[in-house]
Structure formats: structure tokens, C-alpha cells
Amino acid sequence: MLRTTVERARDNAAAPRAADARQATINQLRILLKIRTPAPAMLPRATDRGLPGDELAPGLRYLEQWTPWPVGEDVLPLHGMGQGAIARGHLLAFDTETTGLAGGTGTRAFMIGAADWRDGGLRIRQLCITTLGAEAAMLRTFAGWLAPETVLVSYNGKSYDRPLLSTRYRLARLADPVLGRGHVDLLHPVRRRYRGVWANCRLATIERELLGVVRGDDLPGSEAPAAWLSYLRGGSAAKLRRVGLHNAQDLRSLCSLLEAMADDATVARDHPPT
């Protein structure tokens, strides 16, 4: 007997419901048996996978650059920042690139950059992990860059970069080399001096208005997490290389800003308002 149109419509409607019920049962069994859902198929690996620098350990890249820098006084007067006078050789600017902007235990740093003055120029060192298992090696390497007298320099690092690194050291069961260390966070003196003068106190604004730095083909920091995750999944290294360039410019700007703010602090101290 031929099925009627109504019967065929009823059967067609029942088929998706049966499939959904079957998938729900499979999902419940996976949960009970603690079986992970299969990961989606990986995309074909890109041909452009090259990253600059050397491999210090499996999955840990290291890049060092030297930039000519007209070094002034050997001691920077930072009285206006509550730091007193600090030897230039003791200062280490640092900046991280992370998997998210919210922080918390689920966020990790995949790149740590640091800059200091050496041999009449600015030395920039960058660490980047290309596997999750290389994080501990990166943290140990960065800790080795910090001497007892090292004073950190950052932009919003007291609220973001330093606590994030402290969390990662703790989770890796390593001694925390950044907690309790001398730290100059340039965001705070910049806010005191320029809040209300410019539209905001973002580093890009300070670069443009105070330092005369205008970035060209710069990858926004908000795109850094996606660039790293894409590389881990076999994607191109092009955007991750741009993250490194962005990080290096952040470090150069930090050092320029520190010198500019130190000059302001000196003027304010030597020529107090009458």
C-alpha cells in the first residue's frame, strides 16, 4: 500500500528527532565513560612556518636584537615616580603577549619580551613558545634574566603582566622572581601628568603625542592571541612574526617613555613651582 503524503511528512519530521535523541545518548555515554569528544580535524599545515631566532629548548624560541641608542646619564632620576635614582643598568623593561586580555588562571603568556641598555645601545630579548609544554622553560629563562638589583619597567604591568606571570610561576611550581621586586609602572605617572590633556592614556596615544612614534603596519594587541593559536594549529607564522614586531616596538617605546618621564621628574625636582 502506498503511503499517504501525511504519513511521509510525519516520518520525515520524526527522523531528525530520532537522530538528536541518538546523539544525546552518545553524549551521555561519553560523559559516563569519561571519553573525550573527538577534536575537529586539523587544517592542513601552512608552508610558511618560519619564526626568527634560535630554539633554546623544544618549543621555545629566542630572539635577540640590538638597537643603537644614545645613552645619556648612567643613573636615571625617578624621584617623581617615587623611585629615587636608579642605575640605568639595573632597569629591565618587560612586556608580555598573552592568550587573552582578561587575565586569570586560564590565561598564559606565550611571549615575554625584555629590553635593557647594554654596550651603548638597547638590547631586546624575546621568548616565544610554540608548544604548551615549553612554558616552564620560558619561565625559567626569563627568571635567569633578573638579578637581585633588577628593577622592572612596564606599562600597566603592576595590574596585568606581573600578576599574570606570578600566576604562571605558581602553577608551574617555580619560584616567583617578579613578586615583591622593584617595579616602575609608567602608566601611573603618565595618568597623573596627561589625564585630561589627551583623549586617553593608551600606550599608542603616548607614543604619538609624546614620543613622535606612529606605527605603520602594526598588528593590534587584541589579535595576538588568535595569531598564536592559529600557529599552534598549523597555520601560517606571518601574523605571529608581526606579534613579535609589535612586542619589540612596545619595549622601545617603554624605554623612550622612561627617559622622557625621568627628564620631567628632574625638571620638577630642580625647579619646583614658586
PDB file of C-alpha atoms in Angstrom:
ATOM      1  CA  MET A   1       0.000   0.000   0.000  1.00  0.00           C
ATOM      2  CA  LEU A   2       1.324   3.397  -0.934  1.00  0.00           C
ATOM      3  CA  ARG A   3       1.982   5.781   1.958  1.00  0.00           C
ATOM      4  CA  THR A   4      -0.031   8.942   2.040  1.00  0.00           C
ATOM      5  CA  THR A   5       1.513  12.393   1.913  1.00  0.00           C
ATOM      6  CA  VAL A   6       0.677  12.901   5.594  1.00  0.00           C
ATOM      7  CA  GLU A   7       2.484   9.700   6.582  1.00  0.00           C
ATOM      8  CA  ARG A   8       5.600  10.644   4.615  1.00  0.00           C
ATOM      9  CA  ALA A   9       5.658  14.096   6.213  1.00  0.00           C
ATOM     10  CA  ARG A  10       5.298  12.536   9.676  1.00  0.00           C
ATOM     11  CA  ASP A  11       8.193  10.131   9.036  1.00  0.00           C
ATOM     12  CA  ASN A  12      10.423  12.903   7.688  1.00  0.00           C
ATOM     13  CA  ALA A  13       9.773  15.017  10.801  1.00  0.00           C
ATOM     14  CA  ALA A  14      10.496  12.081  13.110  1.00  0.00           C
ATOM     15  CA  ALA A  15      13.894  11.338  11.525  1.00  0.00           C
ATOM     16  CA  PRO A  16      15.724  14.434  12.904  1.00  0.00           C
ATOM     17  CA  ARG A  17      14.218  13.847  16.356  1.00  0.00           C
ATOM     18  CA  ALA A  18      15.484  10.279  16.363  1.00  0.00           C
ATOM     19  CA  ALA A  19      18.950  11.436  15.279  1.00  0.00           C
ATOM     20  CA  ASP A  20      19.026  14.078  18.043  1.00  0.00           C
ATOM     21  CA  ALA A  21      17.971  11.509  20.643  1.00  0.00           C
ATOM     22  CA  ARG A  22      20.670   9.112  19.442  1.00  0.00           C
ATOM     23  CA  GLN A  23      23.356  11.823  19.633  1.00  0.00           C
ATOM     24  CA  ALA A  24      22.174  12.815  23.115  1.00  0.00           C
ATOM     25  CA  THR A  25      22.522   9.196  24.231  1.00  0.00           C
ATOM     26  CA  ILE A  26      26.029   9.003  22.770  1.00  0.00           C
ATOM     27  CA  ASN A  27      26.991  12.226  24.569  1.00  0.00           C
ATOM     28  CA  GLN A  28      25.700  10.872  27.898  1.00  0.00           C
ATOM     29  CA  LEU A  29      27.681   7.661  27.428  1.00  0.00           C
ATOM     30  CA  ARG A  30      30.830   9.670  26.675  1.00  0.00           C
ATOM     31  CA  ILE A  31      30.369  11.600  29.912  1.00  0.00           C
ATOM     32  CA  LEU A  32      29.768   8.433  31.959  1.00  0.00           C
ATOM     33  CA  LEU A  33      32.749   6.650  30.423  1.00  0.00           C
ATOM     34  CA  LYS A  34      34.897   9.828  30.563  1.00  0.00           C
ATOM     35  CA  ILE A  35      35.587   9.680  26.849  1.00  0.00           C
ATOM     36  CA  ARG A  36      36.549  12.980  25.228  1.00  0.00           C
ATOM     37  CA  THR A  37      34.657  14.209  22.218  1.00  0.00           C
ATOM     38  CA  PRO A  38      36.900  13.824  19.155  1.00  0.00           C
ATOM     39  CA  ALA A  39      38.640  17.079  18.265  1.00  0.00           C
ATOM     40  CA  PRO A  40      37.740  18.625  14.920  1.00  0.00           C
ATOM     41  CA  ALA A  41      40.012  17.713  12.051  1.00  0.00           C
ATOM     42  CA  MET A  42      43.160  19.845  11.861  1.00  0.00           C
ATOM     43  CA  LEU A  43      43.570  22.128   8.890  1.00  0.00           C
ATOM     44  CA  PRO A  44      46.439  21.351   6.508  1.00  0.00           C
ATOM     45  CA  ARG A  45      49.708  22.783   7.823  1.00  0.00           C
ATOM     46  CA  ALA A  46      50.756  26.046   6.240  1.00  0.00           C
ATOM     47  CA  THR A  47      54.010  26.200   4.319  1.00  0.00           C
ATOM     48  CA  ASP A  48      55.060  29.496   5.986  1.00  0.00           C
ATOM     49  CA  ARG A  49      56.035  28.259   9.447  1.00  0.00           C
ATOM     50  CA  GLY A  50      59.346  30.018   9.993  1.00  0.00           C
ATOM     51  CA  LEU A  51      59.943  32.140  13.088  1.00  0.00           C
ATOM     52  CA  PRO A  52      63.036  34.286  13.709  1.00  0.00           C
ATOM     53  CA  GLY A  53      65.636  33.435  16.327  1.00  0.00           C
ATOM     54  CA  ASP A  54      67.013  30.225  17.765  1.00  0.00           C
ATOM     55  CA  GLU A  55      65.421  27.295  19.570  1.00  0.00           C
ATOM     56  CA  LEU A  56      66.678  27.262  23.166  1.00  0.00           C
ATOM     57  CA  ALA A  57      64.632  24.185  24.080  1.00  0.00           C
ATOM     58  CA  PRO A  58      61.941  22.141  22.338  1.00  0.00           C
ATOM     59  CA  GLY A  59      59.155  24.616  21.542  1.00  0.00           C
ATOM     60  CA  LEU A  60      60.979  27.681  22.947  1.00  0.00           C
ATOM     61  CA  ARG A  61      62.220  30.345  20.518  1.00  0.00           C
ATOM     62  CA  TYR A  62      64.711  33.067  21.479  1.00  0.00           C
ATOM     63  CA  LEU A  63      65.378  36.238  19.521  1.00  0.00           C
ATOM     64  CA  GLU A  64      67.894  38.924  20.484  1.00  0.00           C
ATOM     65  CA  GLN A  65      68.235  42.309  18.775  1.00  0.00           C
ATOM     66  CA  TRP A  66      70.447  45.313  19.434  1.00  0.00           C
ATOM     67  CA  THR A  67      69.370  48.849  18.583  1.00  0.00           C
ATOM     68  CA  PRO A  68      71.759  51.845  18.625  1.00  0.00           C
ATOM     69  CA  TRP A  69      70.647  54.154  21.406  1.00  0.00           C
ATOM     70  CA  PRO A  70      72.200  57.452  22.514  1.00  0.00           C
ATOM     71  CA  VAL A  71      72.634  56.673  26.187  1.00  0.00           C
ATOM     72  CA  GLY A  72      72.700  59.674  28.495  1.00  0.00           C
ATOM     73  CA  GLU A  73      73.346  59.566  32.207  1.00  0.00           C
ATOM     74  CA  ASP A  74      74.236  56.243  33.821  1.00  0.00           C
ATOM     75  CA  VAL A  75      71.717  56.985  36.566  1.00  0.00           C
ATOM     76  CA  LEU A  76      68.097  57.878  35.870  1.00  0.00           C
ATOM     77  CA  PRO A  77      66.464  60.182  38.439  1.00  0.00           C
ATOM     78  CA  LEU A  78      62.991  58.803  39.028  1.00  0.00           C
ATOM     79  CA  HIS A  79      62.095  60.834  42.103  1.00  0.00           C
ATOM     80  CA  GLY A  80      58.829  61.947  40.521  1.00  0.00           C
ATOM     81  CA  MET A  81      57.823  58.270  40.342  1.00  0.00           C
ATOM     82  CA  GLY A  82      58.678  57.531  43.959  1.00  0.00           C
ATOM     83  CA  GLN A  83      61.757  55.504  42.996  1.00  0.00           C
ATOM     84  CA  GLY A  84      64.725  57.770  43.646  1.00  0.00           C
ATOM     85  CA  ALA A  85      67.783  57.471  41.388  1.00  0.00           C
ATOM     86  CA  ILE A  86      68.283  54.082  39.703  1.00  0.00           C
ATOM     87  CA  ALA A  87      71.302  52.924  37.736  1.00  0.00           C
ATOM     88  CA  ARG A  88      70.368  52.502  34.078  1.00  0.00           C
ATOM     89  CA  GLY A  89      71.972  49.058  34.041  1.00  0.00           C
ATOM     90  CA  HIS A  90      69.571  47.853  36.741  1.00  0.00           C
ATOM     91  CA  LEU A  91      66.422  48.660  34.760  1.00  0.00           C
ATOM     92  CA  LEU A  92      64.662  45.978  32.712  1.00  0.00           C
ATOM     93  CA  ALA A  93      61.603  46.886  30.636  1.00  0.00           C
ATOM     94  CA  PHE A  94      59.301  43.931  30.039  1.00  0.00           C
ATOM     95  CA  ASP A  95      56.078  43.211  28.184  1.00  0.00           C
ATOM     96  CA  THR A  96      54.051  40.051  27.618  1.00  0.00           C
ATOM     97  CA  GLU A  97      51.824  38.814  24.819  1.00  0.00           C
ATOM     98  CA  THR A  98      49.103  36.573  26.186  1.00  0.00           C
ATOM     99  CA  THR A  99      46.323  34.195  25.189  1.00  0.00           C
ATOM    100  CA  GLY A 100      43.655  36.595  26.449  1.00  0.00           C
ATOM    101  CA  LEU A 101      43.163  40.068  27.851  1.00  0.00           C
ATOM    102  CA  ALA A 102      41.063  39.172  30.896  1.00  0.00           C
ATOM    103  CA  GLY A 103      43.822  37.511  32.902  1.00  0.00           C
ATOM    104  CA  GLY A 104      43.096  34.727  35.392  1.00  0.00           C
ATOM    105  CA  THR A 105      44.496  31.215  35.683  1.00  0.00           C
ATOM    106  CA  GLY A 106      43.289  30.276  32.200  1.00  0.00           C
ATOM    107  CA  THR A 107      45.417  32.977  30.553  1.00  0.00           C
ATOM    108  CA  ARG A 108      49.069  32.350  29.835  1.00  0.00           C
ATOM    109  CA  ALA A 109      51.899  34.376  28.336  1.00  0.00           C
ATOM    110  CA  PHE A 110      53.126  32.890  25.069  1.00  0.00           C
ATOM    111  CA  MET A 111      55.722  35.638  24.551  1.00  0.00           C
ATOM    112  CA  ILE A 112      57.860  37.577  27.027  1.00  0.00           C
ATOM    113  CA  GLY A 113      59.952  40.475  25.798  1.00  0.00           C
ATOM    114  CA  ALA A 114      62.555  42.404  27.765  1.00  0.00           C
ATOM    115  CA  ALA A 115      64.794  45.375  26.983  1.00  0.00           C
ATOM    116  CA  ASP A 116      67.813  46.815  28.782  1.00  0.00           C
ATOM    117  CA  TRP A 117      70.701  49.127  27.972  1.00  0.00           C
ATOM    118  CA  ARG A 118      73.939  47.341  27.120  1.00  0.00           C
ATOM    119  CA  ASP A 119      77.099  48.324  25.201  1.00  0.00           C
ATOM    120  CA  GLY A 120      75.859  51.763  24.210  1.00  0.00           C
ATOM    121  CA  GLY A 121      72.568  50.520  22.808  1.00  0.00           C
ATOM    122  CA  LEU A 122      69.273  48.882  23.643  1.00  0.00           C
ATOM    123  CA  ARG A 123      69.212  45.102  23.845  1.00  0.00           C
ATOM    124  CA  ILE A 124      65.848  43.480  23.140  1.00  0.00           C
ATOM    125  CA  ARG A 125      65.326  39.813  24.021  1.00  0.00           C
ATOM    126  CA  GLN A 126      62.176  37.865  23.245  1.00  0.00           C
ATOM    127  CA  LEU A 127      60.994  34.412  24.257  1.00  0.00           C
ATOM    128  CA  CYS A 128      58.129  32.717  22.413  1.00  0.00           C
ATOM    129  CA  ILE A 129      56.672  29.267  22.998  1.00  0.00           C
ATOM    130  CA  THR A 130      55.377  27.210  20.085  1.00  0.00           C
ATOM    131  CA  THR A 131      54.138  24.324  22.252  1.00  0.00           C
ATOM    132  CA  LEU A 132      52.272  24.388  25.551  1.00  0.00           C
ATOM    133  CA  GLY A 133      54.901  22.151  27.128  1.00  0.00           C
ATOM    134  CA  ALA A 134      57.612  24.801  26.678  1.00  0.00           C
ATOM    135  CA  GLU A 135      56.075  27.258  29.140  1.00  0.00           C
ATOM    136  CA  ALA A 136      58.178  26.165  32.123  1.00  0.00           C
ATOM    137  CA  ALA A 137      61.385  26.529  30.092  1.00  0.00           C
ATOM    138  CA  MET A 138      60.340  30.049  29.095  1.00  0.00           C
ATOM    139  CA  LEU A 139      59.609  30.999  32.701  1.00  0.00           C
ATOM    140  CA  ARG A 140      62.960  29.631  33.890  1.00  0.00           C
ATOM    141  CA  THR A 141      64.808  31.518  31.163  1.00  0.00           C
ATOM    142  CA  PHE A 142      63.124  34.814  31.987  1.00  0.00           C
ATOM    143  CA  ALA A 143      63.855  34.321  35.696  1.00  0.00           C
ATOM    144  CA  GLY A 144      67.533  33.982  34.780  1.00  0.00           C
ATOM    145  CA  TRP A 145      67.479  37.481  33.304  1.00  0.00           C
ATOM    146  CA  LEU A 146      66.591  39.024  36.688  1.00  0.00           C
ATOM    147  CA  ALA A 147      69.394  39.889  39.082  1.00  0.00           C
ATOM    148  CA  PRO A 148      68.751  40.833  42.737  1.00  0.00           C
ATOM    149  CA  GLU A 149      69.151  44.523  41.867  1.00  0.00           C
ATOM    150  CA  THR A 150      66.912  44.427  38.758  1.00  0.00           C
ATOM    151  CA  VAL A 151      64.047  46.927  38.730  1.00  0.00           C
ATOM    152  CA  LEU A 152      61.198  46.146  36.337  1.00  0.00           C
ATOM    153  CA  VAL A 153      59.711  48.741  33.985  1.00  0.00           C
ATOM    154  CA  SER A 154      56.295  48.256  32.394  1.00  0.00           C
ATOM    155  CA  TYR A 155      53.118  49.917  31.198  1.00  0.00           C
ATOM    156  CA  ASN A 156      50.200  48.655  33.306  1.00  0.00           C
ATOM    157  CA  GLY A 157      52.425  45.764  34.342  1.00  0.00           C
ATOM    158  CA  LYS A 158      51.606  46.026  38.037  1.00  0.00           C
ATOM    159  CA  SER A 159      47.956  45.327  37.306  1.00  0.00           C
ATOM    160  CA  TYR A 160      48.305  42.869  34.428  1.00  0.00           C
ATOM    161  CA  ASP A 161      51.690  41.478  33.309  1.00  0.00           C
ATOM    162  CA  ARG A 162      53.254  40.976  36.745  1.00  0.00           C
ATOM    163  CA  PRO A 163      50.237  39.230  38.370  1.00  0.00           C
ATOM    164  CA  LEU A 164      49.797  37.049  35.276  1.00  0.00           C
ATOM    165  CA  LEU A 165      53.430  35.935  35.379  1.00  0.00           C
ATOM    166  CA  SER A 166      53.207  35.317  39.125  1.00  0.00           C
ATOM    167  CA  THR A 167      50.225  33.025  38.497  1.00  0.00           C
ATOM    168  CA  ARG A 168      52.085  31.107  35.776  1.00  0.00           C
ATOM    169  CA  TYR A 169      55.147  30.658  38.015  1.00  0.00           C
ATOM    170  CA  ARG A 170      52.931  29.378  40.796  1.00  0.00           C
ATOM    171  CA  LEU A 171      51.087  26.935  38.525  1.00  0.00           C
ATOM    172  CA  ALA A 172      54.423  25.691  37.157  1.00  0.00           C
ATOM    173  CA  ARG A 173      55.660  25.204  40.758  1.00  0.00           C
ATOM    174  CA  LEU A 174      58.574  27.547  40.186  1.00  0.00           C
ATOM    175  CA  ALA A 175      59.910  30.292  42.430  1.00  0.00           C
ATOM    176  CA  ASP A 176      58.322  33.627  41.554  1.00  0.00           C
ATOM    177  CA  PRO A 177      61.077  36.107  40.556  1.00  0.00           C
ATOM    178  CA  VAL A 178      58.785  39.083  39.878  1.00  0.00           C
ATOM    179  CA  LEU A 179      56.698  39.321  43.047  1.00  0.00           C
ATOM    180  CA  GLY A 180      57.957  41.909  45.520  1.00  0.00           C
ATOM    181  CA  ARG A 181      60.594  43.268  43.147  1.00  0.00           C
ATOM    182  CA  GLY A 182      61.163  46.977  42.475  1.00  0.00           C
ATOM    183  CA  HIS A 183      58.798  47.988  39.701  1.00  0.00           C
ATOM    184  CA  VAL A 184      58.256  51.226  37.782  1.00  0.00           C
ATOM    185  CA  ASP A 185      54.803  51.140  36.170  1.00  0.00           C
ATOM    186  CA  LEU A 186      54.793  54.086  33.763  1.00  0.00           C
ATOM    187  CA  LEU A 187      51.022  54.092  33.361  1.00  0.00           C
ATOM    188  CA  HIS A 188      50.558  55.793  36.732  1.00  0.00           C
ATOM    189  CA  PRO A 189      52.876  58.814  36.277  1.00  0.00           C
ATOM    190  CA  VAL A 190      51.555  59.201  32.713  1.00  0.00           C
ATOM    191  CA  ARG A 191      47.990  59.344  34.023  1.00  0.00           C
ATOM    192  CA  ARG A 192      48.915  61.888  36.672  1.00  0.00           C
ATOM    193  CA  ARG A 193      50.537  64.153  34.102  1.00  0.00           C
ATOM    194  CA  TYR A 194      48.439  63.687  30.944  1.00  0.00           C
ATOM    195  CA  ARG A 195      44.958  62.630  32.024  1.00  0.00           C
ATOM    196  CA  GLY A 196      42.596  65.202  30.567  1.00  0.00           C
ATOM    197  CA  VAL A 197      45.314  66.519  28.245  1.00  0.00           C
ATOM    198  CA  TRP A 198      44.910  63.790  25.636  1.00  0.00           C
ATOM    199  CA  ALA A 199      41.930  61.619  24.724  1.00  0.00           C
ATOM    200  CA  ASN A 200      43.295  58.662  26.684  1.00  0.00           C
ATOM    201  CA  CYS A 201      46.495  57.298  28.174  1.00  0.00           C
ATOM    202  CA  ARG A 202      46.889  54.240  25.960  1.00  0.00           C
ATOM    203  CA  LEU A 203      50.494  53.495  25.005  1.00  0.00           C
ATOM    204  CA  ALA A 204      49.728  54.148  21.324  1.00  0.00           C
ATOM    205  CA  THR A 205      48.445  57.625  22.230  1.00  0.00           C
ATOM    206  CA  ILE A 206      51.516  58.379  24.350  1.00  0.00           C
ATOM    207  CA  GLU A 207      53.763  57.199  21.517  1.00  0.00           C
ATOM    208  CA  ARG A 208      52.109  59.532  19.040  1.00  0.00           C
ATOM    209  CA  GLU A 209      51.701  62.610  21.239  1.00  0.00           C
ATOM    210  CA  LEU A 210      54.840  62.485  23.373  1.00  0.00           C
ATOM    211  CA  LEU A 211      57.387  60.321  21.554  1.00  0.00           C
ATOM    212  CA  GLY A 212      56.506  61.083  17.934  1.00  0.00           C
ATOM    213  CA  VAL A 213      56.134  57.376  17.117  1.00  0.00           C
ATOM    214  CA  VAL A 214      53.453  56.435  14.593  1.00  0.00           C
ATOM    215  CA  ARG A 215      53.123  52.741  13.908  1.00  0.00           C
ATOM    216  CA  GLY A 216      52.518  51.644  10.342  1.00  0.00           C
ATOM    217  CA  ASP A 217      51.526  48.066   9.604  1.00  0.00           C
ATOM    218  CA  ASP A 218      51.175  47.161  13.268  1.00  0.00           C
ATOM    219  CA  LEU A 219      49.187  44.128  14.401  1.00  0.00           C
ATOM    220  CA  PRO A 220      46.784  45.224  17.185  1.00  0.00           C
ATOM    221  CA  GLY A 221      47.464  43.553  20.505  1.00  0.00           C
ATOM    222  CA  SER A 222      43.918  42.202  20.539  1.00  0.00           C
ATOM    223  CA  GLU A 223      44.789  39.990  17.549  1.00  0.00           C
ATOM    224  CA  ALA A 224      47.851  38.436  19.193  1.00  0.00           C
ATOM    225  CA  PRO A 225      46.008  35.509  20.879  1.00  0.00           C
ATOM    226  CA  ALA A 226      44.409  34.414  17.598  1.00  0.00           C
ATOM    227  CA  ALA A 227      47.758  34.683  15.783  1.00  0.00           C
ATOM    228  CA  TRP A 228      49.445  32.361  18.286  1.00  0.00           C
ATOM    229  CA  LEU A 229      46.597  29.849  18.451  1.00  0.00           C
ATOM    230  CA  SER A 230      46.426  29.720  14.656  1.00  0.00           C
ATOM    231  CA  TYR A 231      50.157  28.943  14.532  1.00  0.00           C
ATOM    232  CA  LEU A 232      49.774  26.165  17.112  1.00  0.00           C
ATOM    233  CA  ARG A 233      47.082  24.593  14.932  1.00  0.00           C
ATOM    234  CA  GLY A 234      49.334  24.520  11.902  1.00  0.00           C
ATOM    235  CA  GLY A 235      48.619  27.961  10.475  1.00  0.00           C
ATOM    236  CA  SER A 236      50.963  30.486   8.922  1.00  0.00           C
ATOM    237  CA  ALA A 237      53.642  32.207  11.011  1.00  0.00           C
ATOM    238  CA  ALA A 238      53.092  35.566   9.280  1.00  0.00           C
ATOM    239  CA  LYS A 239      50.883  37.114  11.954  1.00  0.00           C
ATOM    240  CA  LEU A 240      52.919  35.639  14.810  1.00  0.00           C
ATOM    241  CA  ARG A 241      56.018  37.336  13.405  1.00  0.00           C
ATOM    242  CA  ARG A 242      54.051  40.603  13.433  1.00  0.00           C
ATOM    243  CA  VAL A 243      53.246  39.973  17.108  1.00  0.00           C
ATOM    244  CA  GLY A 244      56.995  39.872  17.738  1.00  0.00           C
ATOM    245  CA  LEU A 245      57.469  43.181  15.927  1.00  0.00           C
ATOM    246  CA  HIS A 246      54.627  44.718  17.949  1.00  0.00           C
ATOM    247  CA  ASN A 247      56.189  43.491  21.185  1.00  0.00           C
ATOM    248  CA  ALA A 248      59.626  44.863  20.259  1.00  0.00           C
ATOM    249  CA  GLN A 249      58.146  48.297  19.498  1.00  0.00           C
ATOM    250  CA  ASP A 250      56.338  48.268  22.844  1.00  0.00           C
ATOM    251  CA  LEU A 251      59.701  47.728  24.542  1.00  0.00           C
ATOM    252  CA  ARG A 252      61.426  50.524  22.628  1.00  0.00           C
ATOM    253  CA  SER A 253      58.564  52.851  23.484  1.00  0.00           C
ATOM    254  CA  LEU A 254      58.758  51.883  27.155  1.00  0.00           C
ATOM    255  CA  CYS A 255      62.434  52.821  27.301  1.00  0.00           C
ATOM    256  CA  SER A 256      61.863  56.105  25.459  1.00  0.00           C
ATOM    257  CA  LEU A 257      58.958  56.941  27.743  1.00  0.00           C
ATOM    258  CA  LEU A 258      61.004  56.162  30.851  1.00  0.00           C
ATOM    259  CA  GLU A 259      63.699  58.596  29.748  1.00  0.00           C
ATOM    260  CA  ALA A 260      61.105  61.262  28.890  1.00  0.00           C
ATOM    261  CA  MET A 261      59.366  60.905  32.239  1.00  0.00           C
ATOM    262  CA  ALA A 262      62.698  60.869  34.082  1.00  0.00           C
ATOM    263  CA  ASP A 263      63.558  64.219  32.464  1.00  0.00           C
ATOM    264  CA  ASP A 264      60.195  65.601  33.589  1.00  0.00           C
ATOM    265  CA  ALA A 265      60.829  64.340  37.101  1.00  0.00           C
ATOM    266  CA  THR A 266      64.238  66.046  37.138  1.00  0.00           C
ATOM    267  CA  VAL A 267      62.776  69.371  35.993  1.00  0.00           C
ATOM    268  CA  ALA A 268      60.023  69.166  38.584  1.00  0.00           C
ATOM    269  CA  ARG A 269      62.540  68.456  41.330  1.00  0.00           C
ATOM    270  CA  ASP A 270      65.132  71.065  40.341  1.00  0.00           C
ATOM    271  CA  HIS A 271      62.586  73.777  39.529  1.00  0.00           C
ATOM    272  CA  PRO A 272      59.712  73.438  41.982  1.00  0.00           C
ATOM    273  CA  PRO A 273      56.755  75.774  41.488  1.00  0.00           C
ATOM    274  CA  THR A 274      57.100  79.105  43.297  1.00  0.00           C
TER     275      THR A 274
END
